[in-house]
Amino acid sequence: MTSIDAPASLSRSTASRPDAGTDPSGARTTPAGTGARPAPAGVDPAELHGPVLAWFDQHARDLPWRRPEAGAWGVMVSEFMLQQTPVVRVLPVYEQWLARWPRPADLAAEPPGEAVRAWGRLGYPRRALRLHAAAVAIRDRHHGDVPSDHGQLLALPGIGEYTAAAVASFAYGQRHAVLDTNVRRVLARAASGVQYPPNATTAAERRLARELLPDDEATAARWAAASMELGALVCTAKNEDCGRCPVADRCAWLLAGKPAHDGPPRRGQTYAGTDRQVRGRLLAVLRDAPGPVPQSALDAVWDEPVQRGRALDGLVSDGLVEPLDGGRYRLPLT
């Protein structure tokens, strides 16, 4: 594995909404758990930085969005794709996407439906529309270059606080608290002594993350990537491998005897039989078709008409599908 030095190589290790974390498979998911406590008075950030950064130098995965040639656009694409999706599923789609649309203006020149088509089976296809809208805004407002300013990133369509901080940090080497669930889980355990972070990011968590940021920009950016990788590979939501953790000897949760989660039950995600599954099947028909498809082609993929109709209406409402005269449908052109 290579050491992470250049700013563009600092990108995401794994797969939130633009603003959440990963399950043990590597997919970033909505956070879950109890409220984080303030950092213990004796926590010394420097005691965490050195071991975690040294571990990262040895164990960081060689992912394409971490390489210098990925640039800010490659980092941004990866951030959208890795939301709630495992790395292994993202990799082939990411490579195809960047080969077809190496710059934001290349994607912006295509209809949004092509972004949905190329998204394939990554799931949550509204991300494709948001990424297309961001590309259009980058072309129109920023001369085709992903902005480095955090505020300008935050103003782009589909960009939340997490994604703006991630792109600014991983692509441009800036000092930001990058809080996906992997990082939040590491900080909850190592610094706050609890098993899981809260359901939603709290002000206390943001304050703790800022307090633990290294002062130097480049080191802070490496810390953001390193703590995220640690949460993805070692300090996982289930079956954490404390024997491989570089800060096990100073982890507040481990030193307290790994007290069990005592907050609300952690929510699992279901897929089979849900509207999400129906939407996916309907979109698959449209992605595979060279042009508009008749209602009958959509009816054939799901037997239950009420759920099928609800799913189709949702796709239309979300802008993922355009209804045409004669009961036909297509991916959006505008």
mmCIF file of C-alpha atoms in Angstrom:
data_model
loop_
_atom_site.group_PDB
_atom_site.id
_atom_site.type_symbol
_atom_site.label_atom_id
_atom_site.label_comp_id
_atom_site.label_asym_id
_atom_site.label_seq_id
_atom_site.Cartn_x
_atom_site.Cartn_y
_atom_site.Cartn_z
ATOM 1 C CA MET A 1 0.000 0.000 0.000
ATOM 2 C CA THR A 2 1.151 3.511 -0.635
ATOM 3 C CA SER A 3 1.522 6.411 1.739
ATOM 4 C CA ILE A 4 -1.043 9.147 1.248
ATOM 5 C CA ASP A 5 0.670 12.476 0.641
ATOM 6 C CA ALA A 6 -0.734 14.440 -2.312
ATOM 7 C CA PRO A 7 -4.039 16.203 -1.584
ATOM 8 C CA ALA A 8 -5.877 14.541 -4.469
ATOM 9 C CA SER A 9 -4.915 11.135 -3.106
ATOM 10 C CA LEU A 10 -6.703 11.706 0.185
ATOM 11 C CA SER A 11 -10.142 10.704 -1.038
ATOM 12 C CA ARG A 12 -12.746 8.473 0.504
ATOM 13 C CA SER A 13 -11.981 5.057 1.780
ATOM 14 C CA THR A 14 -15.487 3.667 1.627
ATOM 15 C CA ALA A 15 -18.962 4.171 0.892
ATOM 16 C CA SER A 16 -24.765 8.731 3.467
ATOM 17 C CA ARG A 17 -26.709 10.467 2.125
ATOM 18 C CA PRO A 18 -24.079 12.883 1.113
ATOM 19 C CA ASP A 19 -23.668 13.010 4.868
ATOM 20 C CA ALA A 20 -23.577 9.466 6.539
ATOM 21 C CA GLY A 21 -21.244 6.166 6.982
ATOM 22 C CA THR A 22 -20.641 2.495 6.194
ATOM 23 C CA ASP A 23 -21.867 -0.862 7.314
ATOM 24 C CA PRO A 24 -19.490 -3.853 7.541
ATOM 25 C CA SER A 25 -19.801 -4.445 3.782
ATOM 26 C CA GLY A 26 -18.316 -1.019 3.108
ATOM 27 C CA ALA A 27 -21.533 0.777 2.182
ATOM 28 C CA ARG A 28 -22.079 4.131 3.791
ATOM 29 C CA THR A 29 -25.340 4.046 5.711
ATOM 30 C CA THR A 30 -27.447 6.321 7.836
ATOM 31 C CA PRO A 31 -25.827 6.682 11.280
ATOM 32 C CA ALA A 32 -27.265 4.842 14.250
ATOM 33 C CA GLY A 33 -26.671 4.669 17.977
ATOM 34 C CA THR A 34 -26.691 6.698 21.170
ATOM 35 C CA GLY A 35 -25.695 10.253 21.887
ATOM 36 C CA ALA A 36 -21.969 10.893 22.055
ATOM 37 C CA ARG A 37 -20.557 12.142 25.331
ATOM 38 C CA PRO A 38 -18.047 14.994 25.530
ATOM 39 C CA ALA A 39 -14.445 13.958 25.049
ATOM 40 C CA PRO A 40 -12.879 12.751 28.291
ATOM 41 C CA ALA A 41 -10.778 15.428 29.910
ATOM 42 C CA GLY A 42 -7.613 13.398 29.467
ATOM 43 C CA VAL A 43 -7.895 12.831 25.709
ATOM 44 C CA ASP A 44 -4.789 14.091 23.937
ATOM 45 C CA PRO A 45 -5.413 14.430 20.183
ATOM 46 C CA ALA A 46 -1.733 13.878 19.450
ATOM 47 C CA GLU A 47 -1.954 10.435 21.052
ATOM 48 C CA LEU A 48 -4.501 9.452 18.410
ATOM 49 C CA HIS A 49 -2.988 11.206 15.395
ATOM 50 C CA GLY A 50 0.402 9.528 15.263
ATOM 51 C CA PRO A 51 -0.690 5.887 15.538
ATOM 52 C CA VAL A 52 -3.681 6.282 13.207
ATOM 53 C CA LEU A 53 -1.682 8.116 10.533
ATOM 54 C CA ALA A 54 1.137 5.546 10.735
ATOM 55 C CA TRP A 55 -1.417 2.738 10.417
ATOM 56 C CA PHE A 56 -2.958 4.492 7.408
ATOM 57 C CA ASP A 57 0.419 4.750 5.680
ATOM 58 C CA GLN A 58 0.719 0.987 5.934
ATOM 59 C CA HIS A 59 -2.844 -0.154 5.319
ATOM 60 C CA ALA A 60 -4.652 2.416 3.148
ATOM 61 C CA ARG A 61 -6.359 0.767 0.190
ATOM 62 C CA ASP A 62 -5.260 1.747 -3.284
ATOM 63 C CA LEU A 63 -8.540 3.157 -4.606
ATOM 64 C CA PRO A 64 -8.793 5.099 -7.873
ATOM 65 C CA TRP A 65 -10.312 8.224 -6.310
ATOM 66 C CA ARG A 66 -7.292 8.435 -4.005
ATOM 67 C CA ARG A 67 -4.796 8.710 -6.831
ATOM 68 C CA PRO A 68 -3.538 12.164 -7.832
ATOM 69 C CA GLU A 69 -4.873 11.776 -11.369
ATOM 70 C CA ALA A 70 -8.441 11.473 -10.042
ATOM 71 C CA GLY A 71 -8.553 15.207 -9.360
ATOM 72 C CA ALA A 72 -11.379 17.003 -7.596
ATOM 73 C CA TRP A 73 -13.982 15.735 -10.066
ATOM 74 C CA GLY A 74 -12.992 12.120 -9.451
ATOM 75 C CA VAL A 75 -13.215 12.717 -5.720
ATOM 76 C CA MET A 76 -16.666 14.285 -6.071
ATOM 77 C CA VAL A 77 -17.960 11.436 -8.249
ATOM 78 C CA SER A 78 -16.730 8.893 -5.709
ATOM 79 C CA GLU A 79 -18.432 10.759 -2.874
ATOM 80 C CA PHE A 80 -21.797 10.627 -4.634
ATOM 81 C CA MET A 81 -21.414 6.967 -5.591
ATOM 82 C CA LEU A 82 -20.232 5.731 -2.214
ATOM 83 C CA GLN A 83 -23.329 6.927 -0.403
ATOM 84 C CA GLN A 84 -24.906 3.733 0.980
ATOM 85 C CA THR A 85 -23.088 1.610 -1.607
ATOM 86 C CA PRO A 86 -20.134 -0.772 -1.016
ATOM 87 C CA VAL A 87 -16.795 0.002 -2.626
ATOM 88 C CA VAL A 88 -16.808 -3.268 -4.578
ATOM 89 C CA ARG A 89 -20.007 -2.236 -6.385
ATOM 90 C CA VAL A 90 -18.840 1.316 -6.972
ATOM 91 C CA LEU A 91 -15.464 0.544 -8.545
ATOM 92 C CA PRO A 92 -16.586 -0.648 -12.032
ATOM 93 C CA VAL A 93 -19.253 2.056 -12.378
ATOM 94 C CA TYR A 94 -16.800 4.735 -11.230
ATOM 95 C CA GLU A 95 -14.217 3.678 -13.816
ATOM 96 C CA GLN A 96 -16.804 3.663 -16.612
ATOM 97 C CA TRP A 97 -18.207 7.017 -15.514
ATOM 98 C CA LEU A 98 -14.828 8.786 -15.512
ATOM 99 C CA ALA A 99 -13.872 7.224 -18.825
ATOM 100 C CA ARG A 100 -17.071 8.612 -20.380
ATOM 101 C CA TRP A 101 -17.229 11.908 -18.478
ATOM 102 C CA PRO A 102 -13.695 12.867 -17.396
ATOM 103 C CA ARG A 103 -14.762 16.439 -16.594
ATOM 104 C CA PRO A 104 -17.952 17.985 -15.215
ATOM 105 C CA ALA A 105 -18.689 19.709 -18.532
ATOM 106 C CA ASP A 106 -18.704 16.337 -20.297
ATOM 107 C CA LEU A 107 -21.492 15.092 -18.039
ATOM 108 C CA ALA A 108 -23.330 18.432 -18.150
ATOM 109 C CA ALA A 109 -23.518 18.196 -21.954
ATOM 110 C CA GLU A 110 -25.572 14.980 -21.737
ATOM 111 C CA PRO A 111 -29.264 14.654 -20.783
ATOM 112 C CA PRO A 112 -29.796 13.796 -17.112
ATOM 113 C CA GLY A 113 -31.339 10.496 -18.186
ATOM 114 C CA GLU A 114 -27.926 9.364 -19.401
ATOM 115 C CA ALA A 115 -26.572 9.850 -15.901
ATOM 116 C CA VAL A 116 -29.403 7.691 -14.570
ATOM 117 C CA ARG A 117 -28.680 5.063 -17.226
ATOM 118 C CA ALA A 118 -24.963 4.987 -16.445
ATOM 119 C CA TRP A 119 -25.692 4.776 -12.727
ATOM 120 C CA GLY A 120 -26.812 1.204 -13.320
ATOM 121 C CA ARG A 121 -27.681 -0.721 -10.184
ATOM 122 C CA LEU A 122 -25.811 1.374 -7.641
ATOM 123 C CA GLY A 123 -29.118 2.208 -5.981
ATOM 124 C CA TYR A 124 -30.633 5.501 -4.832
ATOM 125 C CA PRO A 125 -30.584 6.821 -8.431
ATOM 126 C CA ARG A 126 -31.554 10.347 -7.400
ATOM 127 C CA ARG A 127 -27.861 10.671 -6.645
ATOM 128 C CA ALA A 128 -27.232 10.467 -10.395
ATOM 129 C CA LEU A 129 -29.588 13.376 -11.035
ATOM 130 C CA ARG A 130 -27.960 15.405 -8.268
ATOM 131 C CA LEU A 131 -24.492 14.703 -9.618
ATOM 132 C CA HIS A 132 -25.636 15.763 -13.079
ATOM 133 C CA ALA A 133 -27.115 18.982 -11.645
ATOM 134 C CA ALA A 134 -23.855 19.648 -9.789
ATOM 135 C CA ALA A 135 -21.922 19.160 -13.037
ATOM 136 C CA VAL A 136 -24.157 21.680 -14.804
ATOM 137 C CA ALA A 137 -23.625 24.183 -11.997
ATOM 138 C CA ILE A 138 -19.853 23.640 -12.066
ATOM 139 C CA ARG A 139 -19.815 24.245 -15.805
ATOM 140 C CA ASP A 140 -22.006 27.341 -15.603
ATOM 141 C CA ARG A 141 -20.718 28.944 -12.403
ATOM 142 C CA HIS A 142 -17.107 27.790 -12.082
ATOM 143 C CA HIS A 143 -15.786 27.524 -15.663
ATOM 144 C CA GLY A 144 -15.930 23.724 -15.514
ATOM 145 C CA ASP A 145 -13.649 23.296 -12.473
ATOM 146 C CA VAL A 146 -14.808 21.854 -9.162
ATOM 147 C CA PRO A 147 -14.472 24.770 -6.729
ATOM 148 C CA SER A 148 -12.075 24.491 -3.822
ATOM 149 C CA ASP A 149 -13.950 26.911 -1.571
ATOM 150 C CA HIS A 150 -16.073 25.111 1.013
ATOM 151 C CA GLY A 151 -18.932 27.603 0.730
ATOM 152 C CA GLN A 152 -19.023 27.325 -3.054
ATOM 153 C CA LEU A 153 -19.037 23.542 -2.801
ATOM 154 C CA LEU A 154 -21.900 23.681 -0.321
ATOM 155 C CA ALA A 155 -23.894 25.843 -2.758
ATOM 156 C CA LEU A 156 -23.778 23.167 -5.490
ATOM 157 C CA PRO A 157 -26.917 21.049 -6.042
ATOM 158 C CA GLY A 158 -26.890 17.803 -4.089
ATOM 159 C CA ILE A 159 -23.953 18.814 -1.897
ATOM 160 C CA GLY A 160 -24.435 18.687 1.866
ATOM 161 C CA GLU A 161 -22.096 19.580 4.698
ATOM 162 C CA TYR A 162 -20.393 16.189 4.643
ATOM 163 C CA THR A 163 -19.708 16.131 0.893
ATOM 164 C CA ALA A 164 -18.479 19.749 0.825
ATOM 165 C CA ALA A 165 -16.042 19.011 3.651
ATOM 166 C CA ALA A 166 -14.954 15.723 2.060
ATOM 167 C CA VAL A 167 -14.185 17.249 -1.346
ATOM 168 C CA ALA A 168 -12.412 20.253 0.184
ATOM 169 C CA SER A 169 -10.349 17.948 2.374
ATOM 170 C CA PHE A 170 -9.652 14.972 0.136
ATOM 171 C CA ALA A 171 -9.264 16.828 -3.154
ATOM 172 C CA TYR A 172 -7.709 20.086 -1.949
ATOM 173 C CA GLY A 173 -5.991 19.107 1.290
ATOM 174 C CA GLN A 174 -7.934 21.542 3.448
ATOM 175 C CA ARG A 175 -8.636 21.359 7.169
ATOM 176 C CA HIS A 176 -12.239 20.278 7.752
ATOM 177 C CA ALA A 177 -14.030 17.917 10.109
ATOM 178 C CA VAL A 178 -15.197 15.158 7.744
ATOM 179 C CA LEU A 179 -17.873 13.254 9.625
ATOM 180 C CA ASP A 180 -19.282 10.167 8.001
ATOM 181 C CA THR A 181 -20.441 7.297 10.211
ATOM 182 C CA ASN A 182 -17.053 5.571 10.024
ATOM 183 C CA VAL A 183 -15.336 8.609 11.529
ATOM 184 C CA ARG A 184 -18.164 9.200 13.985
ATOM 185 C CA ARG A 185 -17.945 5.600 15.191
ATOM 186 C CA VAL A 186 -14.165 5.816 15.680
ATOM 187 C CA LEU A 187 -14.497 9.046 17.659
ATOM 188 C CA ALA A 188 -17.440 7.713 19.680
ATOM 189 C CA ARG A 189 -15.438 4.687 20.760
ATOM 190 C CA ALA A 190 -11.908 6.051 21.034
ATOM 191 C CA ALA A 191 -12.722 9.423 22.598
ATOM 192 C CA SER A 192 -16.242 9.228 24.067
ATOM 193 C CA GLY A 193 -16.335 5.643 25.256
ATOM 194 C CA VAL A 194 -19.622 4.614 23.610
ATOM 195 C CA GLN A 195 -20.210 1.844 21.094
ATOM 196 C CA TYR A 196 -22.146 3.807 18.481
ATOM 197 C CA PRO A 197 -22.633 7.459 17.533
ATOM 198 C CA PRO A 198 -26.092 9.087 17.593
ATOM 199 C CA ASN A 199 -28.703 8.666 14.893
ATOM 200 C CA ALA A 200 -27.993 12.180 13.623
ATOM 201 C CA THR A 201 -24.793 14.159 13.923
ATOM 202 C CA THR A 202 -24.873 16.384 16.995
ATOM 203 C CA ALA A 203 -23.243 19.703 17.827
ATOM 204 C CA ALA A 204 -21.187 17.884 20.462
ATOM 205 C CA GLU A 205 -19.831 15.498 17.835
ATOM 206 C CA ARG A 206 -18.906 18.340 15.516
ATOM 207 C CA ARG A 207 -17.165 20.135 18.374
ATOM 208 C CA LEU A 208 -15.256 16.982 19.321
ATOM 209 C CA ALA A 209 -14.233 16.388 15.698
ATOM 210 C CA ARG A 210 -12.945 19.949 15.401
ATOM 211 C CA GLU A 211 -11.036 19.630 18.680
ATOM 212 C CA LEU A 212 -9.358 16.469 17.420
ATOM 213 C CA LEU A 213 -8.331 17.961 14.055
ATOM 214 C CA PRO A 214 -4.588 18.446 13.620
ATOM 215 C CA ASP A 215 -3.651 22.121 13.249
ATOM 216 C CA ASP A 216 -1.708 21.633 10.019
ATOM 217 C CA GLU A 217 -3.957 21.519 6.929
ATOM 218 C CA ALA A 218 -2.193 18.674 5.156
ATOM 219 C CA THR A 219 -2.059 16.564 8.319
ATOM 220 C CA ALA A 220 -5.723 17.313 9.044
ATOM 221 C CA ALA A 221 -6.677 16.089 5.576
ATOM 222 C CA ARG A 222 -4.689 12.887 6.081
ATOM 223 C CA TRP A 223 -6.296 12.436 9.504
ATOM 224 C CA ALA A 224 -9.759 12.709 7.936
ATOM 225 C CA ALA A 225 -8.947 9.965 5.444
ATOM 226 C CA ALA A 226 -7.100 7.823 7.988
ATOM 227 C CA SER A 227 -9.817 7.885 10.649
ATOM 228 C CA MET A 228 -12.392 7.050 7.977
ATOM 229 C CA GLU A 229 -10.337 4.108 6.754
ATOM 230 C CA LEU A 230 -9.877 2.863 10.301
ATOM 231 C CA GLY A 231 -13.650 2.834 10.761
ATOM 232 C CA ALA A 232 -14.162 1.052 7.450
ATOM 233 C CA LEU A 233 -11.591 -1.700 7.936
ATOM 234 C CA VAL A 234 -11.018 -2.187 11.686
ATOM 235 C CA CYS A 235 -13.435 -0.266 13.917
ATOM 236 C CA THR A 236 -16.451 -1.596 12.046
ATOM 237 C CA ALA A 237 -20.079 -1.468 13.150
ATOM 238 C CA LYS A 238 -20.023 -5.207 13.885
ATOM 239 C CA ASN A 239 -17.159 -7.586 14.648
ATOM 240 C CA GLU A 240 -14.655 -4.824 15.283
ATOM 241 C CA ASP A 241 -11.048 -6.059 15.217
ATOM 242 C CA CYS A 242 -9.552 -4.375 18.269
ATOM 243 C CA GLY A 243 -6.433 -6.532 17.954
ATOM 244 C CA ARG A 244 -5.533 -4.669 14.759
ATOM 245 C CA CYS A 245 -6.443 -1.195 16.033
ATOM 246 C CA PRO A 246 -3.494 1.198 16.353
ATOM 247 C CA VAL A 247 -5.141 3.036 19.268
ATOM 248 C CA ALA A 248 -6.567 0.055 21.168
ATOM 249 C CA ASP A 249 -4.375 0.857 24.180
ATOM 250 C CA ARG A 250 -6.003 4.287 24.522
ATOM 251 C CA CYS A 251 -9.561 3.616 23.271
ATOM 252 C CA ALA A 252 -12.025 4.832 25.905
ATOM 253 C CA TRP A 253 -14.641 2.249 24.928
ATOM 254 C CA LEU A 254 -12.217 -0.678 25.033
ATOM 255 C CA LEU A 255 -10.652 0.486 28.306
ATOM 256 C CA ALA A 256 -14.153 0.700 29.818
ATOM 257 C CA GLY A 257 -14.761 -2.956 28.944
ATOM 258 C CA LYS A 258 -16.687 -2.302 25.711
ATOM 259 C CA PRO A 259 -20.030 -1.437 27.346
ATOM 260 C CA ALA A 260 -22.960 -2.475 25.183
ATOM 261 C CA HIS A 261 -25.072 0.009 23.297
ATOM 262 C CA ASP A 262 -27.875 1.221 25.561
ATOM 263 C CA GLY A 263 -29.746 3.568 23.242
ATOM 264 C CA PRO A 264 -32.615 3.056 20.782
ATOM 265 C CA PRO A 265 -32.455 -0.129 18.688
ATOM 266 C CA ARG A 266 -30.283 0.291 15.633
ATOM 267 C CA ARG A 267 -32.330 0.280 12.459
ATOM 268 C CA GLY A 268 -31.649 -2.280 9.775
ATOM 269 C CA GLN A 269 -32.479 -1.776 6.105
ATOM 270 C CA THR A 270 -34.794 -4.060 4.163
ATOM 271 C CA TYR A 271 -35.110 -4.257 0.395
ATOM 272 C CA ALA A 272 -37.108 -7.288 -0.775
ATOM 273 C CA GLY A 273 -40.712 -6.407 -1.456
ATOM 274 C CA THR A 274 -40.271 -2.692 -0.814
ATOM 275 C CA ASP A 275 -41.089 0.200 -3.116
ATOM 276 C CA ARG A 276 -37.320 0.588 -3.552
ATOM 277 C CA GLN A 277 -37.169 -2.834 -5.162
ATOM 278 C CA VAL A 278 -40.085 -2.029 -7.458
ATOM 279 C CA ARG A 279 -38.535 1.294 -8.448
ATOM 280 C CA GLY A 280 -35.296 -0.491 -9.244
ATOM 281 C CA ARG A 281 -37.033 -2.988 -11.513
ATOM 282 C CA LEU A 282 -38.934 -0.260 -13.348
ATOM 283 C CA LEU A 283 -35.771 1.773 -13.863
ATOM 284 C CA ALA A 284 -33.927 -1.310 -15.113
ATOM 285 C CA VAL A 285 -36.454 -1.627 -17.960
ATOM 286 C CA LEU A 286 -35.983 2.021 -18.902
ATOM 287 C CA ARG A 287 -32.189 1.885 -18.659
ATOM 288 C CA ASP A 288 -32.023 -1.116 -20.963
ATOM 289 C CA ALA A 289 -34.359 0.379 -23.580
ATOM 290 C CA PRO A 290 -32.949 2.581 -26.368
ATOM 291 C CA GLY A 291 -36.081 4.741 -26.328
ATOM 292 C CA PRO A 292 -39.483 5.154 -24.678
ATOM 293 C CA VAL A 293 -41.189 2.032 -23.362
ATOM 294 C CA PRO A 294 -44.928 1.266 -23.181
ATOM 295 C CA GLN A 295 -46.793 0.869 -19.914
ATOM 296 C CA SER A 296 -47.141 -2.847 -20.613
ATOM 297 C CA ALA A 297 -43.348 -3.322 -20.431
ATOM 298 C CA LEU A 298 -43.330 -1.784 -16.959
ATOM 299 C CA ASP A 299 -46.385 -3.722 -15.820
ATOM 300 C CA ALA A 300 -44.596 -6.977 -16.609
ATOM 301 C CA VAL A 301 -41.901 -6.524 -13.946
ATOM 302 C CA TRP A 302 -44.162 -6.385 -10.862
ATOM 303 C CA ASP A 303 -47.497 -8.115 -10.336
ATOM 304 C CA GLU A 304 -49.034 -5.950 -7.616
ATOM 305 C CA PRO A 305 -50.611 -2.987 -9.455
ATOM 306 C CA VAL A 306 -51.085 -0.604 -6.510
ATOM 307 C CA GLN A 307 -47.474 -0.834 -5.379
ATOM 308 C CA ARG A 308 -46.245 -0.718 -8.970
ATOM 309 C CA GLY A 309 -48.278 2.409 -9.665
ATOM 310 C CA ARG A 310 -47.064 4.059 -6.468
ATOM 311 C CA ALA A 311 -43.446 3.292 -7.346
ATOM 312 C CA LEU A 312 -43.848 4.635 -10.881
ATOM 313 C CA ASP A 313 -45.533 7.789 -9.625
ATOM 314 C CA GLY A 314 -42.627 8.269 -7.238
ATOM 315 C CA LEU A 315 -40.088 7.933 -10.042
ATOM 316 C CA VAL A 316 -41.960 10.533 -12.076
ATOM 317 C CA SER A 317 -42.237 12.858 -9.076
ATOM 318 C CA ASP A 318 -38.491 12.515 -8.406
ATOM 319 C CA GLY A 319 -37.657 13.448 -11.994
ATOM 320 C CA LEU A 320 -36.160 10.036 -12.767
ATOM 321 C CA VAL A 321 -38.804 9.128 -15.344
ATOM 322 C CA GLU A 322 -40.694 11.254 -17.904
ATOM 323 C CA PRO A 323 -44.251 10.262 -18.892
ATOM 324 C CA LEU A 324 -45.118 10.682 -22.579
ATOM 325 C CA ASP A 325 -48.308 10.619 -24.583
ATOM 326 C CA GLY A 326 -49.785 7.224 -25.321
ATOM 327 C CA GLY A 327 -48.849 5.665 -21.973
ATOM 328 C CA ARG A 328 -45.125 5.592 -22.705
ATOM 329 C CA TYR A 329 -42.199 6.448 -20.407
ATOM 330 C CA ARG A 330 -38.526 7.317 -20.822
ATOM 331 C CA LEU A 331 -35.518 8.473 -18.837
ATOM 332 C CA PRO A 332 -35.443 12.282 -18.503
ATOM 333 C CA LEU A 333 -34.020 14.425 -21.282
ATOM 334 C CA THR A 334 -34.126 17.723 -19.407
#
